């Protein structure tokens, strides 16, 4: 056993002595005539005489309660028997003797049956939680055995006290009902029993803990059954953040809105980064802009920022956004109702198959605007929540505009909506924009509350001006930005190499260039940039000034520069380079996402059939720079290539019209005949010697090699060419050089097909499309090659199917198909003539997909193929109900059943019903894809059930497969995984059975057999053993697991994942000295290549795993060697720091991971103020890195929260008005500086960037001033939150009252007004009515045995006041005071679980959740941290494993919920510090106290 047990026999002797003292009965002497086995005790109730039916009913209740208790005692007794051997009986028999004595003692009393039923139902309610041990005695360690003894001793004490009560009643034969449970001593013992139960549920050895830890510790490998080992810290942060009610509600709203505006944010931030101080200063004096921003609602709602590309529209809109945010700070969470929302309509999508988008739309903009306003305006948020509660279907775009924006304009709000990138809208998008603007209210008092600023190029400006009847100002930026252009040109000119000489002549030339270019470019930043680049390549001042003069004559026309660039390329590039340039231009202009170098290399390979020896990045940088920009990446193959400016795409798209113009400037290329004619003429004029000296021969040779080739983009056929390129990748077995284009082809083939214009596309391209499309739908190899994320599969993509049908109906396409082969022609004709061609078109694909589903080896492949078939199953109209609702999306009806909602994206596996799986299995059989089930098909059916969390059904199918073939290792290992899998509401894991099947597989693989066809048996064996070791740990078979890990590390000494699991196992077994020894050995081992220790490599490899840091900290503390672990951290951090400039990506992540946890170590377990200062500096560095480099695993959140607490504590310690206090408060405010420079995009984004919001800063400052006794300053900080709370409580919507009470409770707690704070929290009640509360029964628990917040109905708090009234901030606790043990309150639950509006979780990660106020402890010093009673006690004892909060922090206790509290709330009353008041009067008194007029 891991630890030594105390002298349990002595403890039992003491318990028996106490029992004898109370009752006179000696438990150490066994009476011959007394039956203490469970059956004999229960039989006494059957023998008892009942005078009437009521008595018999009471007797049956008592019998049931006692029987349940005795069964629990038997189970726990088997555990307790492992720890002690006593001559006078086992712990279980002694406990049963006590119950027998109690029944005998009360046999003569009336109401004894009711008293026994009441008492033992309470005992059984708690002890039933221990059913987890029924089949798990083998995994018990000493800590569990000790708890088992204490539980039984508690029952003995309860029985003794009850017998004493019956004796105290003397000759009085009538006992009051519930006398036992109302006695103070018995209540204490019941509470003690419940506390023991909670402590046991937290122990590592229990199956509950094991089930939780399994998710953290699963071994990551390619093995089909093994899931990821650990989440990154960002996932931990998500769980932490999602625990708050506000964030939970926001997450739900974000999902319903369908917000995905990452590209828009990137564009906005890029503009913000380039926005230097003073840019667009003209706005402050511009009358049109100032009128638009004024509070005068008689002014128009719309402001247009007009101009051609490159005149600074995005900069101007960013400056407007900055100005508005400075005037109206966002995300303050106060009563301000002015919101600023920005959206950039970006065309290029993200390379994320989960978030594919077809292009920019006004619905995207509307979603994003609403999301940003929701984050800023709490009252608007509750209105939107109410809208989604009433209906998830918001209708079309115009209806959404009405419901989400226009209907809210009469509620004292002001919305500033900013829209950029409108040039990316297609005709439909522009029409939608016009429709929205036309719908603006005519009433200026209403419409004036909505201000819309739009950037627009001249064509859109003209269209808006002609179609919108409302008058609106149009700011032509070329008339406003001369000052900004001048600054821009001067800054760029300062960096040109030709102007670096400080001679008078050069500087004078620079001045002439700057002044002349400002006039020449006519307000175009883009043209200024192009001309400066051209100027920078010149050699003398005359050439430079010619550029200036030519620009002045030609005007600010970007086409001139593009033509010049084309001519330059035609002169200098050879034929192949021009072909490459043309191909790159076409694909980049029409792409659906931004291509990287490696993808463009694949495109060129497909076009040319061979690779180039020259790196493409060099060509783009050195030869194609006039057209493209190359992103900055350490590995240039990962760099993204973009057009230098949008006018390049516009130029080529309009080139046909330009050619038809008589004064076209389109460059023309001479033919070879024309060149030879000129060459012949020159040869006639020059002598041969002169001809050779001038190099004219080489010149004409070069021209002949370049002729007939020019820089041009075939825009008319662009979509067809891109679709054909995608089809070639999917239908041909191309070399791996072409493979990089496959993801794009799979996701965007049908997007390009949709845009193919059959009237203008060249016939030979249409003809080539047809046969390849047939192949995509019929050829097995092509279908395999075309496998795509189900989200974009044809079984869900109805638009893609329609586009294929459109092409098949084209005569040219059909002619090509007919010419290819008769079979294809017949197949297409059959599909087109079918009553439902969209179904017939997928007939062959679904059969092949079904076969793949039932033949795949890997579990992920099984599910991917199944989800494809599921989409088809829904498409044909077999799904009988819609799965997902509440999302802001358009509904599509299926063909056969117009009342059935079409599933347009695959459901999650948890959403799929087992009956649907079986129905699809039958459908596949009906399609004759499966003649007879075989072991593989049954195994895959089982995998499908298992991955959809239907464990019993999966086990049945796996056993059927093994019954056919006992040697089927796929079925064997899959069955093992099924037995080991935990699912909510399903069976508990059976580790023994799981290992039984794995042992068979391990033995077979060790003999040379394979599980997977393409996997090395050695890797398979390694994965199987890792998984088995994990399961052995669940059973506490540590020696066997240790043996496996040692063997694996001997064969794989550098496998840090195995070593990590080994460390976990040693810590679980409390073999901490071995962990220390392992680390010492690793530090001595040096890697030859890097000359660094293996320990440093190990730290850097797994540094992002929080459980690892917790484990090693615990190990080194246990052996008293904290200095050594600190040195280990320092070594690894130093190595990670050295790698920052060498490694690609993730280097800051590794450095920050190690720095954060090292800071936790030295701050919490350091031995000097110097180490705490070092920890503070490390956290500050992480926040700085996050602001400059972006998210670092979410560590900036934890770091900022720790820093906020540190700053406040130092400010308090520094004293009022001290330099230290001022410095700390300044640092606290600096944590939110990023919020001041960014738009009100959404508080969640800024929360992730900084880790702390403005409202949280106000909360901390309120606590600070309150702790110093400066009540008015505290009120000043907290008044906005109290005001918001009061407004929420004053409106007519009761659904948001809980938000008001919670916000009010938090603010009053920060102020130090505990009675009112607790009262406010207690008004957050369950949603059920009073009639529901009268029903009582045993506590309701979930599958893991953890209770939700309905567990304390009727409870009275018995918690120690020393914990809930600790020292106020700034008082010295000395670090030694320990609160008394917590006493959990008694429980009596309704039959149904009660639910409320909250979404809170215990930060001790015990599984406790709250949906209403019910016995929780809120930390006064941390941000958003709360615990239940057992976890607070663990924290105060220093036993809480998770590194959160501090044992010396103060807490506010919100008492347990009870029915009386609900009755008071329903009657409009509240209990405040023992006094009942009316809620309205109470709220009014708070308003007066805080000086609020609402």
PDB file of N, CA, C and O in Angstrom, residues 1253-1303:
ATOM      1  N   UNK A1253     -10.680  42.233 -18.049  1.00  0.00           N
ATOM      2  CA  UNK A1253     -11.535  43.224 -18.684  1.00  0.00           C
ATOM      3  C   UNK A1253     -11.607  44.487 -17.834  1.00  0.00           C
ATOM      4  O   UNK A1253     -11.171  44.525 -16.685  1.00  0.00           O
ATOM      5  N   UNK A1254     -12.183  45.529 -18.416  1.00  0.00           N
ATOM      6  CA  UNK A1254     -12.319  46.784 -17.668  1.00  0.00           C
ATOM      7  C   UNK A1254     -13.192  46.594 -16.430  1.00  0.00           C
ATOM      8  O   UNK A1254     -12.926  47.169 -15.368  1.00  0.00           O
ATOM      9  N   UNK A1255     -14.259  45.813 -16.576  1.00  0.00           N
ATOM     10  CA  UNK A1255     -15.141  45.585 -15.428  1.00  0.00           C
ATOM     11  C   UNK A1255     -14.380  44.893 -14.297  1.00  0.00           C
ATOM     12  O   UNK A1255     -14.594  45.190 -13.118  1.00  0.00           O
ATOM     13  N   UNK A1256     -13.486  43.976 -14.651  1.00  0.00           N
ATOM     14  CA  UNK A1256     -12.710  43.296 -13.624  1.00  0.00           C
ATOM     15  C   UNK A1256     -11.700  44.234 -12.964  1.00  0.00           C
ATOM     16  O   UNK A1256     -11.420  44.120 -11.776  1.00  0.00           O
ATOM     17  N   UNK A1257     -11.152  45.160 -13.741  1.00  0.00           N
ATOM     18  CA  UNK A1257     -10.262  46.167 -13.150  1.00  0.00           C
ATOM     19  C   UNK A1257     -11.031  47.025 -12.162  1.00  0.00           C
ATOM     20  O   UNK A1257     -10.549  47.320 -11.063  1.00  0.00           O
ATOM     21  N   UNK A1258     -12.255  47.434 -12.552  1.00  0.00           N
ATOM     22  CA  UNK A1258     -13.076  48.207 -11.614  1.00  0.00           C
ATOM     23  C   UNK A1258     -13.332  47.414 -10.336  1.00  0.00           C
ATOM     24  O   UNK A1258     -13.292  47.959  -9.228  1.00  0.00           O
ATOM     25  N   UNK A1259     -13.583  46.121 -10.497  1.00  0.00           N
ATOM     26  CA  UNK A1259     -13.834  45.279  -9.339  1.00  0.00           C
ATOM     27  C   UNK A1259     -12.620  45.248  -8.414  1.00  0.00           C
ATOM     28  O   UNK A1259     -12.746  45.407  -7.195  1.00  0.00           O
ATOM     29  N   UNK A1260     -11.449  45.074  -8.985  1.00  0.00           N
ATOM     30  CA  UNK A1260     -10.232  45.025  -8.169  1.00  0.00           C
ATOM     31  C   UNK A1260      -9.967  46.356  -7.477  1.00  0.00           C
ATOM     32  O   UNK A1260      -9.585  46.397  -6.300  1.00  0.00           O
ATOM     33  N   UNK A1261     -10.172  47.453  -8.212  1.00  0.00           N
ATOM     34  CA  UNK A1261      -9.958  48.763  -7.594  1.00  0.00           C
ATOM     35  C   UNK A1261     -10.987  49.035  -6.502  1.00  0.00           C
ATOM     36  O   UNK A1261     -10.673  49.645  -5.472  1.00  0.00           O
ATOM     37  N   UNK A1262     -12.207  48.567  -6.728  1.00  0.00           N
ATOM     38  CA  UNK A1262     -13.214  48.713  -5.676  1.00  0.00           C
ATOM     39  C   UNK A1262     -12.815  47.977  -4.417  1.00  0.00           C
ATOM     40  O   UNK A1262     -12.951  48.493  -3.290  1.00  0.00           O
ATOM     41  N   UNK A1263     -12.306  46.764  -4.564  1.00  0.00           N
ATOM     42  CA  UNK A1263     -11.840  46.008  -3.403  1.00  0.00           C
ATOM     43  C   UNK A1263     -10.682  46.742  -2.710  1.00  0.00           C
ATOM     44  O   UNK A1263     -10.595  46.776  -1.477  1.00  0.00           O
ATOM     45  N   UNK A1264      -9.815  47.303  -3.539  1.00  0.00           N
ATOM     46  CA  UNK A1264      -8.637  47.999  -2.981  1.00  0.00           C
ATOM     47  C   UNK A1264      -9.068  49.178  -2.119  1.00  0.00           C
ATOM     48  O   UNK A1264      -8.657  49.298  -0.952  1.00  0.00           O
ATOM     49  N   UNK A1265      -9.893  50.059  -2.663  1.00  0.00           N
ATOM     50  CA  UNK A1265     -10.311  51.236  -1.909  1.00  0.00           C
ATOM     51  C   UNK A1265     -11.175  50.852  -0.720  1.00  0.00           C
ATOM     52  O   UNK A1265     -11.100  51.480   0.347  1.00  0.00           O
ATOM     53  N   UNK A1266     -11.986  49.822  -0.889  1.00  0.00           N
ATOM     54  CA  UNK A1266     -12.802  49.370   0.234  1.00  0.00           C
ATOM     55  C   UNK A1266     -11.922  48.857   1.362  1.00  0.00           C
ATOM     56  O   UNK A1266     -12.181  49.128   2.540  1.00  0.00           O
ATOM     57  N   UNK A1267     -10.854  48.110   1.008  1.00  0.00           N
ATOM     58  CA  UNK A1267      -9.941  47.603   2.023  1.00  0.00           C
ATOM     59  C   UNK A1267      -9.222  48.700   2.769  1.00  0.00           C
ATOM     60  O   UNK A1267      -8.852  48.536   3.934  1.00  0.00           O
ATOM     61  N   UNK A1268      -9.008  49.852   2.092  1.00  0.00           N
ATOM     62  CA  UNK A1268      -8.343  50.984   2.740  1.00  0.00           C
ATOM     63  C   UNK A1268      -9.326  51.862   3.503  1.00  0.00           C
ATOM     64  O   UNK A1268      -8.915  52.846   4.125  1.00  0.00           O
ATOM     65  N   UNK A1269     -10.608  51.526   3.427  1.00  0.00           N
ATOM     66  CA  UNK A1269     -11.607  52.330   4.121  1.00  0.00           C
ATOM     67  C   UNK A1269     -12.036  53.564   3.355  1.00  0.00           C
ATOM     68  O   UNK A1269     -12.716  54.434   3.907  1.00  0.00           O
ATOM     69  N   UNK A1270     -11.658  53.698   2.093  1.00  0.00           N
ATOM     70  CA  UNK A1270     -12.033  54.846   1.279  1.00  0.00           C
ATOM     71  C   UNK A1270     -13.313  54.509   0.518  1.00  0.00           C
ATOM     72  O   UNK A1270     -13.300  54.156  -0.662  1.00  0.00           O
ATOM     73  N   UNK A1271     -14.428  54.626   1.219  1.00  0.00           N
ATOM     74  CA  UNK A1271     -15.705  54.176   0.689  1.00  0.00           C
ATOM     75  C   UNK A1271     -16.111  54.934  -0.569  1.00  0.00           C
ATOM     76  O   UNK A1271     -16.627  54.339  -1.524  1.00  0.00           O
ATOM     77  N   UNK A1272     -15.885  56.245  -0.609  1.00  0.00           N
ATOM     78  CA  UNK A1272     -16.328  57.016  -1.768  1.00  0.00           C
ATOM     79  C   UNK A1272     -15.551  56.642  -3.024  1.00  0.00           C
ATOM     80  O   UNK A1272     -16.115  56.554  -4.112  1.00  0.00           O
ATOM     81  N   UNK A1273     -14.259  56.430  -2.882  1.00  0.00           N
ATOM     82  CA  UNK A1273     -13.477  56.006  -4.048  1.00  0.00           C
ATOM     83  C   UNK A1273     -13.904  54.616  -4.508  1.00  0.00           C
ATOM     84  O   UNK A1273     -13.928  54.329  -5.707  1.00  0.00           O
ATOM     85  N   UNK A1274     -14.221  53.757  -3.539  1.00  0.00           N
ATOM     86  CA  UNK A1274     -14.707  52.423  -3.903  1.00  0.00           C
ATOM     87  C   UNK A1274     -16.026  52.533  -4.639  1.00  0.00           C
ATOM     88  O   UNK A1274     -16.255  51.844  -5.650  1.00  0.00           O
ATOM     89  N   UNK A1275     -16.921  53.412  -4.144  1.00  0.00           N
ATOM     90  CA  UNK A1275     -18.199  53.609  -4.827  1.00  0.00           C
ATOM     91  C   UNK A1275     -17.999  54.138  -6.240  1.00  0.00           C
ATOM     92  O   UNK A1275     -18.692  53.741  -7.175  1.00  0.00           O
ATOM     93  N   UNK A1276     -17.043  55.036  -6.399  1.00  0.00           N
ATOM     94  CA  UNK A1276     -16.787  55.609  -7.714  1.00  0.00           C
ATOM     95  C   UNK A1276     -16.407  54.532  -8.720  1.00  0.00           C
ATOM     96  O   UNK A1276     -16.829  54.577  -9.882  1.00  0.00           O
ATOM     97  N   UNK A1277     -15.624  53.559  -8.274  1.00  0.00           N
ATOM     98  CA  UNK A1277     -15.226  52.478  -9.158  1.00  0.00           C
ATOM     99  C   UNK A1277     -16.376  51.530  -9.450  1.00  0.00           C
ATOM    100  O   UNK A1277     -16.543  51.060 -10.580  1.00  0.00           O
ATOM    101  N   UNK A1278     -17.181  51.232  -8.459  1.00  0.00           N
ATOM    102  CA  UNK A1278     -18.189  50.181  -8.573  1.00  0.00           C
ATOM    103  C   UNK A1278     -19.567  50.698  -8.992  1.00  0.00           C
ATOM    104  O   UNK A1278     -20.436  49.900  -9.326  1.00  0.00           O
ATOM    105  N   UNK A1279     -19.745  52.024  -8.967  1.00  0.00           N
ATOM    106  CA  UNK A1279     -21.070  52.576  -9.294  1.00  0.00           C
ATOM    107  C   UNK A1279     -21.561  52.153 -10.683  1.00  0.00           C
ATOM    108  O   UNK A1279     -22.746  51.829 -10.845  1.00  0.00           O
ATOM    109  N   UNK A1280     -20.704  52.129 -11.742  1.00  0.00           N
ATOM    110  CA  UNK A1280     -21.214  51.680 -13.048  1.00  0.00           C
ATOM    111  C   UNK A1280     -21.812  50.282 -13.013  1.00  0.00           C
ATOM    112  O   UNK A1280     -22.824  50.021 -13.669  1.00  0.00           O
ATOM    113  N   UNK A1281     -21.230  49.382 -12.216  1.00  0.00           N
ATOM    114  CA  UNK A1281     -21.747  48.018 -12.144  1.00  0.00           C
ATOM    115  C   UNK A1281     -23.060  47.969 -11.371  1.00  0.00           C
ATOM    116  O   UNK A1281     -23.979  47.246 -11.740  1.00  0.00           O
ATOM    117  N   UNK A1282     -23.139  48.741 -10.283  1.00  0.00           N
ATOM    118  CA  UNK A1282     -24.393  48.793  -9.521  1.00  0.00           C
ATOM    119  C   UNK A1282     -25.490  49.407 -10.381  1.00  0.00           C
ATOM    120  O   UNK A1282     -26.644  48.953 -10.367  1.00  0.00           O
ATOM    121  N   UNK A1283     -25.138  50.423 -11.167  1.00  0.00           N
ATOM    122  CA  UNK A1283     -26.130  51.072 -12.022  1.00  0.00           C
ATOM    123  C   UNK A1283     -26.649  50.115 -13.088  1.00  0.00           C
ATOM    124  O   UNK A1283     -27.852  50.053 -13.351  1.00  0.00           O
ATOM    125  N   UNK A1284     -25.738  49.349 -13.701  1.00  0.00           N
ATOM    126  CA  UNK A1284     -26.174  48.363 -14.682  1.00  0.00           C
ATOM    127  C   UNK A1284     -27.096  47.337 -14.039  1.00  0.00           C
ATOM    128  O   UNK A1284     -28.141  46.962 -14.597  1.00  0.00           O
ATOM    129  N   UNK A1285     -26.717  46.885 -12.852  1.00  0.00           N
ATOM    130  CA  UNK A1285     -27.536  45.895 -12.154  1.00  0.00           C
ATOM    131  C   UNK A1285     -28.930  46.441 -11.897  1.00  0.00           C
ATOM    132  O   UNK A1285     -29.941  45.743 -12.107  1.00  0.00           O
ATOM    133  N   UNK A1286     -29.011  47.684 -11.453  1.00  0.00           N
ATOM    134  CA  UNK A1286     -30.309  48.269 -11.145  1.00  0.00           C
ATOM    135  C   UNK A1286     -31.159  48.437 -12.394  1.00  0.00           C
ATOM    136  O   UNK A1286     -32.380  48.254 -12.364  1.00  0.00           O
ATOM    137  N   UNK A1287     -30.528  48.782 -13.509  1.00  0.00           N
ATOM    138  CA  UNK A1287     -31.302  48.911 -14.750  1.00  0.00           C
ATOM    139  C   UNK A1287     -31.828  47.560 -15.208  1.00  0.00           C
ATOM    140  O   UNK A1287     -32.951  47.451 -15.705  1.00  0.00           O
ATOM    141  N   UNK A1288     -31.014  46.524 -15.060  1.00  0.00           N
ATOM    142  CA  UNK A1288     -31.479  45.187 -15.421  1.00  0.00           C
ATOM    143  C   UNK A1288     -32.655  44.767 -14.545  1.00  0.00           C
ATOM    144  O   UNK A1288     -33.575  44.079 -15.002  1.00  0.00           O
ATOM    145  N   UNK A1289     -32.641  45.178 -13.279  1.00  0.00           N
ATOM    146  CA  UNK A1289     -33.714  44.801 -12.353  1.00  0.00           C
ATOM    147  C   UNK A1289     -34.923  45.710 -12.468  1.00  0.00           C
ATOM    148  O   UNK A1289     -35.967  45.409 -11.892  1.00  0.00           O
ATOM    149  N   UNK A1290     -34.768  46.819 -13.192  1.00  0.00           N
ATOM    150  CA  UNK A1290     -35.865  47.779 -13.299  1.00  0.00           C
ATOM    151  C   UNK A1290     -36.661  47.634 -14.588  1.00  0.00           C
ATOM    152  O   UNK A1290     -37.697  48.281 -14.741  1.00  0.00           O
ATOM    153  N   UNK A1291     -36.151  46.832 -15.537  1.00  0.00           N
ATOM    154  CA  UNK A1291     -36.886  46.706 -16.793  1.00  0.00           C
ATOM    155  C   UNK A1291     -38.041  45.728 -16.621  1.00  0.00           C
ATOM    156  O   UNK A1291     -38.291  45.193 -15.540  1.00  0.00           O
ATOM    157  N   UNK A1292     -38.746  45.486 -17.694  1.00  0.00           N
ATOM    158  CA  UNK A1292     -39.941  44.635 -17.636  1.00  0.00           C
ATOM    159  C   UNK A1292     -39.652  43.187 -18.007  1.00  0.00           C
ATOM    160  O   UNK A1292     -40.566  42.402 -18.193  1.00  0.00           O
ATOM    161  N   UNK A1293     -38.398  42.840 -18.123  1.00  0.00           N
ATOM    162  CA  UNK A1293     -38.019  41.485 -18.520  1.00  0.00           C
ATOM    163  C   UNK A1293     -37.500  40.717 -17.299  1.00  0.00           C
ATOM    164  O   UNK A1293     -36.372  40.941 -16.856  1.00  0.00           O
ATOM    165  N   UNK A1294     -38.287  39.821 -16.727  1.00  0.00           N
ATOM    166  CA  UNK A1294     -37.823  39.080 -15.544  1.00  0.00           C
ATOM    167  C   UNK A1294     -36.728  38.069 -15.870  1.00  0.00           C
ATOM    168  O   UNK A1294     -36.023  37.614 -14.968  1.00  0.00           O
ATOM    169  N   UNK A1295     -36.578  37.710 -17.143  1.00  0.00           N
ATOM    170  CA  UNK A1295     -35.599  36.684 -17.500  1.00  0.00           C
ATOM    171  C   UNK A1295     -34.165  37.134 -17.269  1.00  0.00           C
ATOM    172  O   UNK A1295     -33.258  36.307 -17.185  1.00  0.00           O
ATOM    173  N   UNK A1296     -33.935  38.446 -17.206  1.00  0.00           N
ATOM    174  CA  UNK A1296     -32.560  38.889 -16.994  1.00  0.00           C
ATOM    175  C   UNK A1296     -32.308  39.361 -15.561  1.00  0.00           C
ATOM    176  O   UNK A1296     -31.258  39.932 -15.270  1.00  0.00           O
ATOM    177  N   UNK A1297     -33.266  39.118 -14.660  1.00  0.00           N
ATOM    178  CA  UNK A1297     -33.083  39.555 -13.278  1.00  0.00           C
ATOM    179  C   UNK A1297     -31.886  38.872 -12.617  1.00  0.00           C
ATOM    180  O   UNK A1297     -31.180  39.466 -11.806  1.00  0.00           O
ATOM    181  N   UNK A1298     -31.662  37.613 -13.003  1.00  0.00           N
ATOM    182  CA  UNK A1298     -30.529  36.917 -12.388  1.00  0.00           C
ATOM    183  C   UNK A1298     -29.214  37.627 -12.710  1.00  0.00           C
ATOM    184  O   UNK A1298     -28.287  37.652 -11.889  1.00  0.00           O
ATOM    185  N   UNK A1299     -29.116  38.212 -13.918  1.00  0.00           N
ATOM    186  CA  UNK A1299     -27.910  38.962 -14.269  1.00  0.00           C
ATOM    187  C   UNK A1299     -27.761  40.184 -13.374  1.00  0.00           C
ATOM    188  O   UNK A1299     -26.661  40.516 -12.929  1.00  0.00           O
ATOM    189  N   UNK A1300     -28.882  40.838 -13.127  1.00  0.00           N
ATOM    190  CA  UNK A1300     -28.838  42.001 -12.254  1.00  0.00           C
ATOM    191  C   UNK A1300     -28.442  41.645 -10.840  1.00  0.00           C
ATOM    192  O   UNK A1300     -27.604  42.314 -10.218  1.00  0.00           O
ATOM    193  N   UNK A1301     -29.038  40.588 -10.287  1.00  0.00           N
ATOM    194  CA  UNK A1301     -28.712  40.189  -8.915  1.00  0.00           C
ATOM    195  C   UNK A1301     -27.259  39.721  -8.798  1.00  0.00           C
ATOM    196  O   UNK A1301     -26.574  40.005  -7.821  1.00  0.00           O
ATOM    197  N   UNK A1302     -26.791  39.004  -9.804  1.00  0.00           N
ATOM    198  CA  UNK A1302     -25.403  38.534  -9.747  1.00  0.00           C
ATOM    199  C   UNK A1302     -24.435  39.710  -9.820  1.00  0.00           C
ATOM    200  O   UNK A1302     -23.468  39.783  -9.063  1.00  0.00           O
ATOM    201  N   UNK A1303     -24.700  40.632 -10.730  1.00  0.00           N
ATOM    202  CA  UNK A1303     -23.827  41.794 -10.873  1.00  0.00           C
ATOM    203  C   UNK A1303     -23.877  42.661  -9.621  1.00  0.00           C
ATOM    204  O   UNK A1303     -22.847  43.177  -9.165  1.00  0.00           O
TER     205      UNK A1303
END
